[in-house]
CSV table of N, CA and C and ligand atoms in Angstrom, one decimal:
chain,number,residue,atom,x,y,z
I,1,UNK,N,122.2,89.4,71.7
I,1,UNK,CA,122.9,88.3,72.2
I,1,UNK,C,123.1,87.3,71.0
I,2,UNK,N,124.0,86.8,70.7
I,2,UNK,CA,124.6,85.9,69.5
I,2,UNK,C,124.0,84.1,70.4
I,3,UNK,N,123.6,83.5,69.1
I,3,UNK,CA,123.2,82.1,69.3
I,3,UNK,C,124.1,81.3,69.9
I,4,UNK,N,123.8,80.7,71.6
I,4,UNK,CA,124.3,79.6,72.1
I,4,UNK,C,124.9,78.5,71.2
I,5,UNK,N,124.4,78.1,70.0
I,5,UNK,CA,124.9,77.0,69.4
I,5,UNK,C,125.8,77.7,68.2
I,6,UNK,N,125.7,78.9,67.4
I,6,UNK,CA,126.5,78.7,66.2
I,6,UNK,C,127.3,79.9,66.1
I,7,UNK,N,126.5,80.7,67.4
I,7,UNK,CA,127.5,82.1,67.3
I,7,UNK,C,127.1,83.1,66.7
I,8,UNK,N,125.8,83.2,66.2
I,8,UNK,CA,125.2,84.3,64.6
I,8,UNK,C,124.3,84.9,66.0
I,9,UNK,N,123.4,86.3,65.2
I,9,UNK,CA,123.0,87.3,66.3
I,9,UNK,C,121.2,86.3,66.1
I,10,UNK,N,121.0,86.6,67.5
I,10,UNK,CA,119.3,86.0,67.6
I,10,UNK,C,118.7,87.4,67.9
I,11,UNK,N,117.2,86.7,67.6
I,11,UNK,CA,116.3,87.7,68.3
I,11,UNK,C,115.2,87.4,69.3
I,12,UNK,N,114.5,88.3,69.8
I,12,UNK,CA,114.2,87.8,70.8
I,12,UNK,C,112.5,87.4,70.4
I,13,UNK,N,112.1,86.5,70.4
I,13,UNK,CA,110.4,85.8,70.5
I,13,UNK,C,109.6,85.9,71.0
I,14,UNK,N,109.8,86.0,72.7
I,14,UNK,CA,109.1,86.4,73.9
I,14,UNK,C,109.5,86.9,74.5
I,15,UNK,N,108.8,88.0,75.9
I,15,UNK,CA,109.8,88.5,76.8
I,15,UNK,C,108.4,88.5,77.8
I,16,UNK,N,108.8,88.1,79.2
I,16,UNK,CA,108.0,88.1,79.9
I,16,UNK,C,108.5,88.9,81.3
I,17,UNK,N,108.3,89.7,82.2
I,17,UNK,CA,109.1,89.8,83.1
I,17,UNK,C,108.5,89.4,84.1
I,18,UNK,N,109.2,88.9,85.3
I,18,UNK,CA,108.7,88.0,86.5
I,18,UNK,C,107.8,88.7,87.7
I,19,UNK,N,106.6,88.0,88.1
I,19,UNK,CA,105.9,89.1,88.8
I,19,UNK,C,106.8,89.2,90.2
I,20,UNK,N,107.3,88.2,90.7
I,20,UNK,CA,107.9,88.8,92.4
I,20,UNK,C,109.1,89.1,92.5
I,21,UNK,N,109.9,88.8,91.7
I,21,UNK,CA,111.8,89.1,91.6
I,21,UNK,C,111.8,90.1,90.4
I,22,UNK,N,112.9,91.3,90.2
I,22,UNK,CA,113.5,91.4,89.4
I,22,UNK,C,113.8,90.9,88.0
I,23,UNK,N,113.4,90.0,87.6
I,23,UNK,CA,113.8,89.6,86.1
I,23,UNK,C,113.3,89.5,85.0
I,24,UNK,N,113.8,89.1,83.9
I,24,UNK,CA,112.8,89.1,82.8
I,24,UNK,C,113.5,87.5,81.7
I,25,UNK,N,112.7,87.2,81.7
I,25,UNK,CA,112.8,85.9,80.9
I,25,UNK,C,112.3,86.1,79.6
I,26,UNK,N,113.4,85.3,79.0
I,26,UNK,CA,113.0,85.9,76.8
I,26,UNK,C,113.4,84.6,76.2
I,27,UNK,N,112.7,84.4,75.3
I,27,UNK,CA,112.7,83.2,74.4
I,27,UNK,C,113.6,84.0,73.2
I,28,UNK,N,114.5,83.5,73.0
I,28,UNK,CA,115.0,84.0,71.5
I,28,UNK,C,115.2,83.2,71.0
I,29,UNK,N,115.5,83.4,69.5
I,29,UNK,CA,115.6,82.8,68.4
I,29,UNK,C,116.3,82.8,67.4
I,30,UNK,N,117.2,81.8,66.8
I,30,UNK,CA,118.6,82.4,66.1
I,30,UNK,C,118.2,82.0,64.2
I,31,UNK,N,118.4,83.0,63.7
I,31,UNK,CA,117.6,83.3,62.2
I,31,UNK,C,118.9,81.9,60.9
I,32,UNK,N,119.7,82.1,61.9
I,32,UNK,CA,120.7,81.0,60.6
I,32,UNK,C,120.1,79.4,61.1
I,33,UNK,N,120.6,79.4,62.2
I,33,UNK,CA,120.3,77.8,62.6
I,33,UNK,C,118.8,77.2,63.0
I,34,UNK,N,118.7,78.0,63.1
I,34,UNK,CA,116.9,78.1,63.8
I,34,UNK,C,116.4,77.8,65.0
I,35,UNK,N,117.6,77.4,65.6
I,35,UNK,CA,117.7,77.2,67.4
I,35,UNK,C,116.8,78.2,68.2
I,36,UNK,N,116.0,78.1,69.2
I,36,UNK,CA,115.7,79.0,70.4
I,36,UNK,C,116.2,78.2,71.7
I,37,UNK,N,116.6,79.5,72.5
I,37,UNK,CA,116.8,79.4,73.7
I,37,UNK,C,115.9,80.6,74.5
I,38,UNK,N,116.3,80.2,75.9
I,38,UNK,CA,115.8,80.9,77.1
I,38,UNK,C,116.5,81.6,77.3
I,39,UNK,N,116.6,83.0,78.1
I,39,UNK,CA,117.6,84.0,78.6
I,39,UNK,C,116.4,84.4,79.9
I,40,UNK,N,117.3,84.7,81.0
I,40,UNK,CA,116.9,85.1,82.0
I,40,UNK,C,117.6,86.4,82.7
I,41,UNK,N,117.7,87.6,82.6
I,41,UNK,CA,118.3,88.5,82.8
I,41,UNK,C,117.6,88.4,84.0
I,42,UNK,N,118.7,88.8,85.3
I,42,UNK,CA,118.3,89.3,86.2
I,42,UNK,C,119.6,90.5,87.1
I,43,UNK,N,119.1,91.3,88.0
I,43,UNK,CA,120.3,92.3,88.5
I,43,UNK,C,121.6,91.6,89.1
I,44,UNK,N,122.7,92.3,88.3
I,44,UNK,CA,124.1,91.8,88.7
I,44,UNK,C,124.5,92.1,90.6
I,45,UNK,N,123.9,91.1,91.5
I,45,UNK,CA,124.3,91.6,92.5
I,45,UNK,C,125.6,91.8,92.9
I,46,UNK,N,126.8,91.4,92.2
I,46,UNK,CA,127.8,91.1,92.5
I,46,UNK,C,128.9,92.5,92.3
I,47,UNK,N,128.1,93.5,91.4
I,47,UNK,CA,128.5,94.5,91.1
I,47,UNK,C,127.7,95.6,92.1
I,48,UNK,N,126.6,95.1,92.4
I,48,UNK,CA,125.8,96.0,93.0
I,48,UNK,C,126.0,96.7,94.7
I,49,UNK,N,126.7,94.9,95.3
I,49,UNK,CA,126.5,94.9,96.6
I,49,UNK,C,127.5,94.5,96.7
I,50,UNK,N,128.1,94.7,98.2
I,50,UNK,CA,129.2,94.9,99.1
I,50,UNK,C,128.6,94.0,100.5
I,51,UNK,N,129.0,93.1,100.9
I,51,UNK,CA,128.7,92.4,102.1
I,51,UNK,C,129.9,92.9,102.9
I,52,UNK,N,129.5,93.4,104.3
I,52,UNK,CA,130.7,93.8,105.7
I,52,UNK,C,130.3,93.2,106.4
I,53,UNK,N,131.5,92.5,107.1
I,53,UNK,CA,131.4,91.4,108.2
I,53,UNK,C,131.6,92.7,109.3
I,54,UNK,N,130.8,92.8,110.2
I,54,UNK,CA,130.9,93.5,111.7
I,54,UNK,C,132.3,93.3,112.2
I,55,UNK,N,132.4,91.7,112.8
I,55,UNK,CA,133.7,91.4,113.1
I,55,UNK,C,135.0,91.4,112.7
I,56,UNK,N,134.7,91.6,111.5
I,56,UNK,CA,136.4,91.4,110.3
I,56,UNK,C,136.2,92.4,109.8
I,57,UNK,N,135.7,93.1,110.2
I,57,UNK,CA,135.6,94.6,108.9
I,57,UNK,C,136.1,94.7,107.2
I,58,UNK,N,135.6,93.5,107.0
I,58,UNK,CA,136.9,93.0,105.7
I,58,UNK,C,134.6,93.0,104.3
I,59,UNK,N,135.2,94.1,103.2
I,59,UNK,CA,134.2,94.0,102.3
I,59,UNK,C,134.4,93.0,101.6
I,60,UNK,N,133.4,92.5,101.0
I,60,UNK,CA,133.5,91.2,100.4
I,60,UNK,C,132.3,91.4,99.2
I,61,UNK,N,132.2,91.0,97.8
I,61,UNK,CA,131.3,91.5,96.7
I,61,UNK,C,130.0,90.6,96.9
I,62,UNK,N,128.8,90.7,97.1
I,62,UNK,CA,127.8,89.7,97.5
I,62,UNK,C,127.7,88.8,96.2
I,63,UNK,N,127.7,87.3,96.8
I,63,UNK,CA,127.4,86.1,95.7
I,63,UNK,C,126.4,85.6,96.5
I,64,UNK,N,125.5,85.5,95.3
I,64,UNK,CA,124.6,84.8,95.5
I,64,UNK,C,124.7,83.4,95.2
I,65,UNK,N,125.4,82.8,94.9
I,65,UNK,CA,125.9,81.5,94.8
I,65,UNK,C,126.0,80.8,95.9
I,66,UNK,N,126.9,81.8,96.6
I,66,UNK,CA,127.8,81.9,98.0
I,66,UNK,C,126.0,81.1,99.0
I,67,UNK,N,125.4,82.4,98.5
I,67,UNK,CA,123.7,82.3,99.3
I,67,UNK,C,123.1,81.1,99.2
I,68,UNK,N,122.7,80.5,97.8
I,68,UNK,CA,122.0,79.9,97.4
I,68,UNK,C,122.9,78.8,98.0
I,69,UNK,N,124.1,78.2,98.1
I,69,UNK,CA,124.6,76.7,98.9
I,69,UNK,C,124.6,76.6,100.4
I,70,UNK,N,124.7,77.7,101.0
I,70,UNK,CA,124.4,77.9,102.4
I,70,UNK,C,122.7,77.3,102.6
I,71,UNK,N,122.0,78.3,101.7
I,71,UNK,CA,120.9,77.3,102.1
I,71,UNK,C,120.3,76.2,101.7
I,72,UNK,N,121.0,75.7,100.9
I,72,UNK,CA,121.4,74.2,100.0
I,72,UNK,C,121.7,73.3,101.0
I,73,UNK,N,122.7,73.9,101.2
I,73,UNK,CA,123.1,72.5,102.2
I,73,UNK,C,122.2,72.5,103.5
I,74,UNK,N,121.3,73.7,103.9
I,74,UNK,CA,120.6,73.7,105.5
I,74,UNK,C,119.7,72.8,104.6
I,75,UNK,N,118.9,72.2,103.7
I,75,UNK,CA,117.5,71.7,102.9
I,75,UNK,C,118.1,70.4,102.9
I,76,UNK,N,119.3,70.0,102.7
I,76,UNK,CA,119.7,69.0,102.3
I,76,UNK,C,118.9,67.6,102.5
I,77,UNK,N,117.8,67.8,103.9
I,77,UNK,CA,117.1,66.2,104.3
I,77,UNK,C,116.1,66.6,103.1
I,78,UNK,N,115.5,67.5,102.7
I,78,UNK,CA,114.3,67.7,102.3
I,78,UNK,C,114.3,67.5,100.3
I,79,UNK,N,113.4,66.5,99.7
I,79,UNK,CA,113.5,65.8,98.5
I,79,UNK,C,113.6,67.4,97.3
I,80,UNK,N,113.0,68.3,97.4
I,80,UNK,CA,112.4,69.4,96.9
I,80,UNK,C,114.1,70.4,97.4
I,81,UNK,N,114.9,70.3,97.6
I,81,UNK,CA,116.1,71.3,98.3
I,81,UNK,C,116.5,71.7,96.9
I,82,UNK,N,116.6,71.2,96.1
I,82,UNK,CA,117.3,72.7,94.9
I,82,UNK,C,115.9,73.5,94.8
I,83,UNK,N,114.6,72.8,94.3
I,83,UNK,CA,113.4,74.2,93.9
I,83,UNK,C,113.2,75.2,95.0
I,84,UNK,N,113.8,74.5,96.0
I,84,UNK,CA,113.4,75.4,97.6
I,84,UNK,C,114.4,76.2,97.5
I,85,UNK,N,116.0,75.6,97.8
I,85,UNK,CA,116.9,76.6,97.9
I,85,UNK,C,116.5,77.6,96.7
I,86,UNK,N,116.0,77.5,95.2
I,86,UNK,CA,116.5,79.0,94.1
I,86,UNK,C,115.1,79.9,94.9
I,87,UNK,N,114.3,79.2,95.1
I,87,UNK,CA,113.3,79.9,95.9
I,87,UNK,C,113.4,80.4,97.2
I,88,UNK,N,113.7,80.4,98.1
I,88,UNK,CA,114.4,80.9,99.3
I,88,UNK,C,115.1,81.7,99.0
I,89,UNK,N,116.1,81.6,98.1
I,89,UNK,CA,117.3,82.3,97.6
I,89,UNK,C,116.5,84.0,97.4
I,90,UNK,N,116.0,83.5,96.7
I,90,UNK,CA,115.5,85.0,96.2
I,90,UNK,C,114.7,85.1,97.1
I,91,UNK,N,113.8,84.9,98.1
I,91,UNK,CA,113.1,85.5,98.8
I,91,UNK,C,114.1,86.0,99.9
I,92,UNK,N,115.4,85.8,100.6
I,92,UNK,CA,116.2,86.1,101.3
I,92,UNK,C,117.0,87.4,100.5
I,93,UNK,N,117.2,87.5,99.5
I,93,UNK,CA,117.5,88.9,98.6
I,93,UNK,C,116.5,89.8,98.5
I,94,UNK,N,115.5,89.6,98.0
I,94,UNK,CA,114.0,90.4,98.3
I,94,UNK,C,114.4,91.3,99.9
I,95,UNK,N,114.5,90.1,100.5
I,95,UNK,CA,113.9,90.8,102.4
I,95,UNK,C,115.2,91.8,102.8
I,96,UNK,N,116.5,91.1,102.1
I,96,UNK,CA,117.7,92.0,102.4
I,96,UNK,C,117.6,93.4,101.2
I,97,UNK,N,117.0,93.5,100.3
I,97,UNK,CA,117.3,94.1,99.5
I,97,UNK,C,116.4,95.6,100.2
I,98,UNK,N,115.5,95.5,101.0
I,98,UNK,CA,114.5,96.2,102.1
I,98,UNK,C,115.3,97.0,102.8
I,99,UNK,N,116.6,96.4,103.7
I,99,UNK,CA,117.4,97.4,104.0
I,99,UNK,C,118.1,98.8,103.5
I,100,UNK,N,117.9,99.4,104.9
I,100,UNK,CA,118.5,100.7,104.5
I,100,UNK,C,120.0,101.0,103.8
I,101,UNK,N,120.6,100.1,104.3
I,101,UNK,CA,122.3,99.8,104.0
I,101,UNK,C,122.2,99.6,102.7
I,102,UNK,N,121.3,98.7,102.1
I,102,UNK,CA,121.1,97.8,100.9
I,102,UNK,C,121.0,98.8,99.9
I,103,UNK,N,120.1,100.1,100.1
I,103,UNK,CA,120.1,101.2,98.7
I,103,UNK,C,121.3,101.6,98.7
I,104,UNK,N,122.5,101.8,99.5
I,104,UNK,CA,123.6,102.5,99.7
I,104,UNK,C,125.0,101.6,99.4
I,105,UNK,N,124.2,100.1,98.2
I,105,UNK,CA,125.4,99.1,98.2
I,105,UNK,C,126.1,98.1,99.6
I,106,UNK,N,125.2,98.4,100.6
I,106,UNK,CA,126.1,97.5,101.4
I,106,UNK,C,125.0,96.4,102.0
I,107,UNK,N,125.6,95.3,102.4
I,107,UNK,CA,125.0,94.3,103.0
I,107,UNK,C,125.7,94.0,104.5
I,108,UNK,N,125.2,93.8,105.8
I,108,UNK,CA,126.1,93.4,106.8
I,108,UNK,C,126.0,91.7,107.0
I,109,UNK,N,127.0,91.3,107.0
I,109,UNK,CA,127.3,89.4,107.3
I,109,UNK,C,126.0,89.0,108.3
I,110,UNK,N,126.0,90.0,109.5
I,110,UNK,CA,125.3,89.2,110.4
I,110,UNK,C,123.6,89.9,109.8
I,111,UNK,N,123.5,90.6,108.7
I,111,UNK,CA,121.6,90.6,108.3
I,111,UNK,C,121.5,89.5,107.6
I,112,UNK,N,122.8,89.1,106.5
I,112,UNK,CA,122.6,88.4,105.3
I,112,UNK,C,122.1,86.6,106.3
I,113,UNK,N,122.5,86.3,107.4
I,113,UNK,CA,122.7,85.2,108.2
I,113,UNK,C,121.3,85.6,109.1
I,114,UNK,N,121.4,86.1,110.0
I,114,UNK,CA,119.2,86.2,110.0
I,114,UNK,C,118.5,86.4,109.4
I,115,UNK,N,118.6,86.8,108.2
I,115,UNK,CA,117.2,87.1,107.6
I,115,UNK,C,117.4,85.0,106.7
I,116,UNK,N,118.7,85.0,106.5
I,116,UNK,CA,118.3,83.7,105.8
I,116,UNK,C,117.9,82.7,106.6
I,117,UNK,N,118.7,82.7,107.9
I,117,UNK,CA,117.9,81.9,109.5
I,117,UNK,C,116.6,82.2,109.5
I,118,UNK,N,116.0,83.7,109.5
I,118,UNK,CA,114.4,83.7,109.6
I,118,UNK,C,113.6,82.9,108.5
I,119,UNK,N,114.1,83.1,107.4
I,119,UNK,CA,113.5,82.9,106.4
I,119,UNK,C,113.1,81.4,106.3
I,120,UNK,N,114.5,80.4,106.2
I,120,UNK,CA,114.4,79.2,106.8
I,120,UNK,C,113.4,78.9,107.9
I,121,UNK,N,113.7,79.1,108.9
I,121,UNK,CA,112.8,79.1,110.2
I,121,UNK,C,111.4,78.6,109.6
I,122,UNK,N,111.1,80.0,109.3
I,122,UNK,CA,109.6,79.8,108.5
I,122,UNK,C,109.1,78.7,108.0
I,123,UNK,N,109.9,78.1,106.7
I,123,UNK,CA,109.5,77.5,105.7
I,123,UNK,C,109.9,75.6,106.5
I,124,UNK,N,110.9,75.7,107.1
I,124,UNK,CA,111.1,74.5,107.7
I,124,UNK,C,112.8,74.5,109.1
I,125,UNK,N,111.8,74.7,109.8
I,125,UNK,CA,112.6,74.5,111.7
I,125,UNK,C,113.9,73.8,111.1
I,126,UNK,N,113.7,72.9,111.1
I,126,UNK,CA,114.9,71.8,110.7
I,126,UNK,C,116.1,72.5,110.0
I,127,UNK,N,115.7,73.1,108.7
I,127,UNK,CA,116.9,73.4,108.1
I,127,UNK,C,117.5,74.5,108.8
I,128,UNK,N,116.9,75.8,109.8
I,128,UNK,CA,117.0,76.6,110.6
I,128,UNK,C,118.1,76.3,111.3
I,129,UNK,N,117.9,74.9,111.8
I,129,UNK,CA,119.1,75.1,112.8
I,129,UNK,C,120.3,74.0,112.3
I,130,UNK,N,120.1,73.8,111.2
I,130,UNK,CA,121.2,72.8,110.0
I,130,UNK,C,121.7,74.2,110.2
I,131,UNK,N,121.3,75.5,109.7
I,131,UNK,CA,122.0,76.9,108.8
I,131,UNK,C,122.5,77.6,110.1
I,132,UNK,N,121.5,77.5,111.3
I,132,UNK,CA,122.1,77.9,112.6
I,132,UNK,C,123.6,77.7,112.8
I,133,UNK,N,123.8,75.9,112.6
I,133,UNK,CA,125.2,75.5,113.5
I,133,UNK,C,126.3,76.2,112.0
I,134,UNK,N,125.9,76.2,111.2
I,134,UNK,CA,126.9,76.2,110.0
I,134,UNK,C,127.2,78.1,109.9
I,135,UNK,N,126.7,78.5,110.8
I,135,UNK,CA,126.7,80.4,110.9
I,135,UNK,C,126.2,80.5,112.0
I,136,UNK,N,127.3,80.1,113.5
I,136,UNK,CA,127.0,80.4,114.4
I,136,UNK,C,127.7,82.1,114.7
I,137,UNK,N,128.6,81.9,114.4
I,137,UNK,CA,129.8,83.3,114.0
I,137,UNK,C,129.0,84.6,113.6
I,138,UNK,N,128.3,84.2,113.1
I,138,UNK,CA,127.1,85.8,112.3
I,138,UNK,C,126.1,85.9,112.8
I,139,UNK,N,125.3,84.6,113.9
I,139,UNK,CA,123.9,84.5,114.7
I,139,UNK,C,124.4,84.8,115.9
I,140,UNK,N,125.7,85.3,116.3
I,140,UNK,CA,125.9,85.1,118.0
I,140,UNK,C,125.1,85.8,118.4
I,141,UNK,N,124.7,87.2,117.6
I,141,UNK,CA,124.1,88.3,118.8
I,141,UNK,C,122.2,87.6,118.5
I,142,UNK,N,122.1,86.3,117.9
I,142,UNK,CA,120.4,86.3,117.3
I,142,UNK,C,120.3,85.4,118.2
V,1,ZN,ZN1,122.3,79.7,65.7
């Protein structure tokens, strides 16, 4: 990976990989400028997974973006809602990633929307049914 600031090749300093998600975090280091940064590699879900809506039969590439502001905005009363949402985030990918569909590339709309409703639920009722009314369409049969 070439240095964030000057463009020359770095190397890497540390590498640690994360005990509960997929990733691995690296300190590198750039030999001209002397800059380090952070790098966080983690799996390209967007290449990996296919989200199918039941009702629209229409495939769609999974964003976790997409994930992480859905449950952004259910936290929204709560002071702590970004460290919650990247945290949630990935605990809702973890639980989807369990599925059978999930080794075979696909995700279904209405799992990605209960398991993030259960998951919420759990951690705080309130944002549950913030994420309830905003994904009624994908909870009708929950
Ligand atoms: Zn540099």
């Amino acid at each position: 990976m070439v240095c964030i600031y000057c463009g020359c090749e770095t190397r890497v300093l540390n590498s640690r990989p994360k005990a509960r998600n997929p990733s691995v975090w690296r300190r590198r280091g750039c030999e001209v400028c002397v800059a380090q940064f952070t790098t966080l590699e983690r799996p390209d879900y967007t290449a990996a997974l296919l989200v199918e809506s039941c009702a629209e039969h229409k495939l769609q590439p999974f964003m976790r973006d997409k994930l992480f502001l859905s449950i952004y905005k259910s936290l929204g009363h709560r002071p702590d809602s970004l460290n919650s949402s990247t945290a949630l985030t990935e605990t809702v990918i973890g639980r989807l990633l369990h599925n059978k569909l999930a080794s075979k590339g696909y995700l279904l709309t209405e799992d990605l929307a209960k398991v993030s409703y259960e998951t919420l639920r759990r951690f705080d009722p309130l944002a549950a049914t913030t994420y309830k009314a905003y994904h009624q369409k994908a909870l009708k049969m929950f």
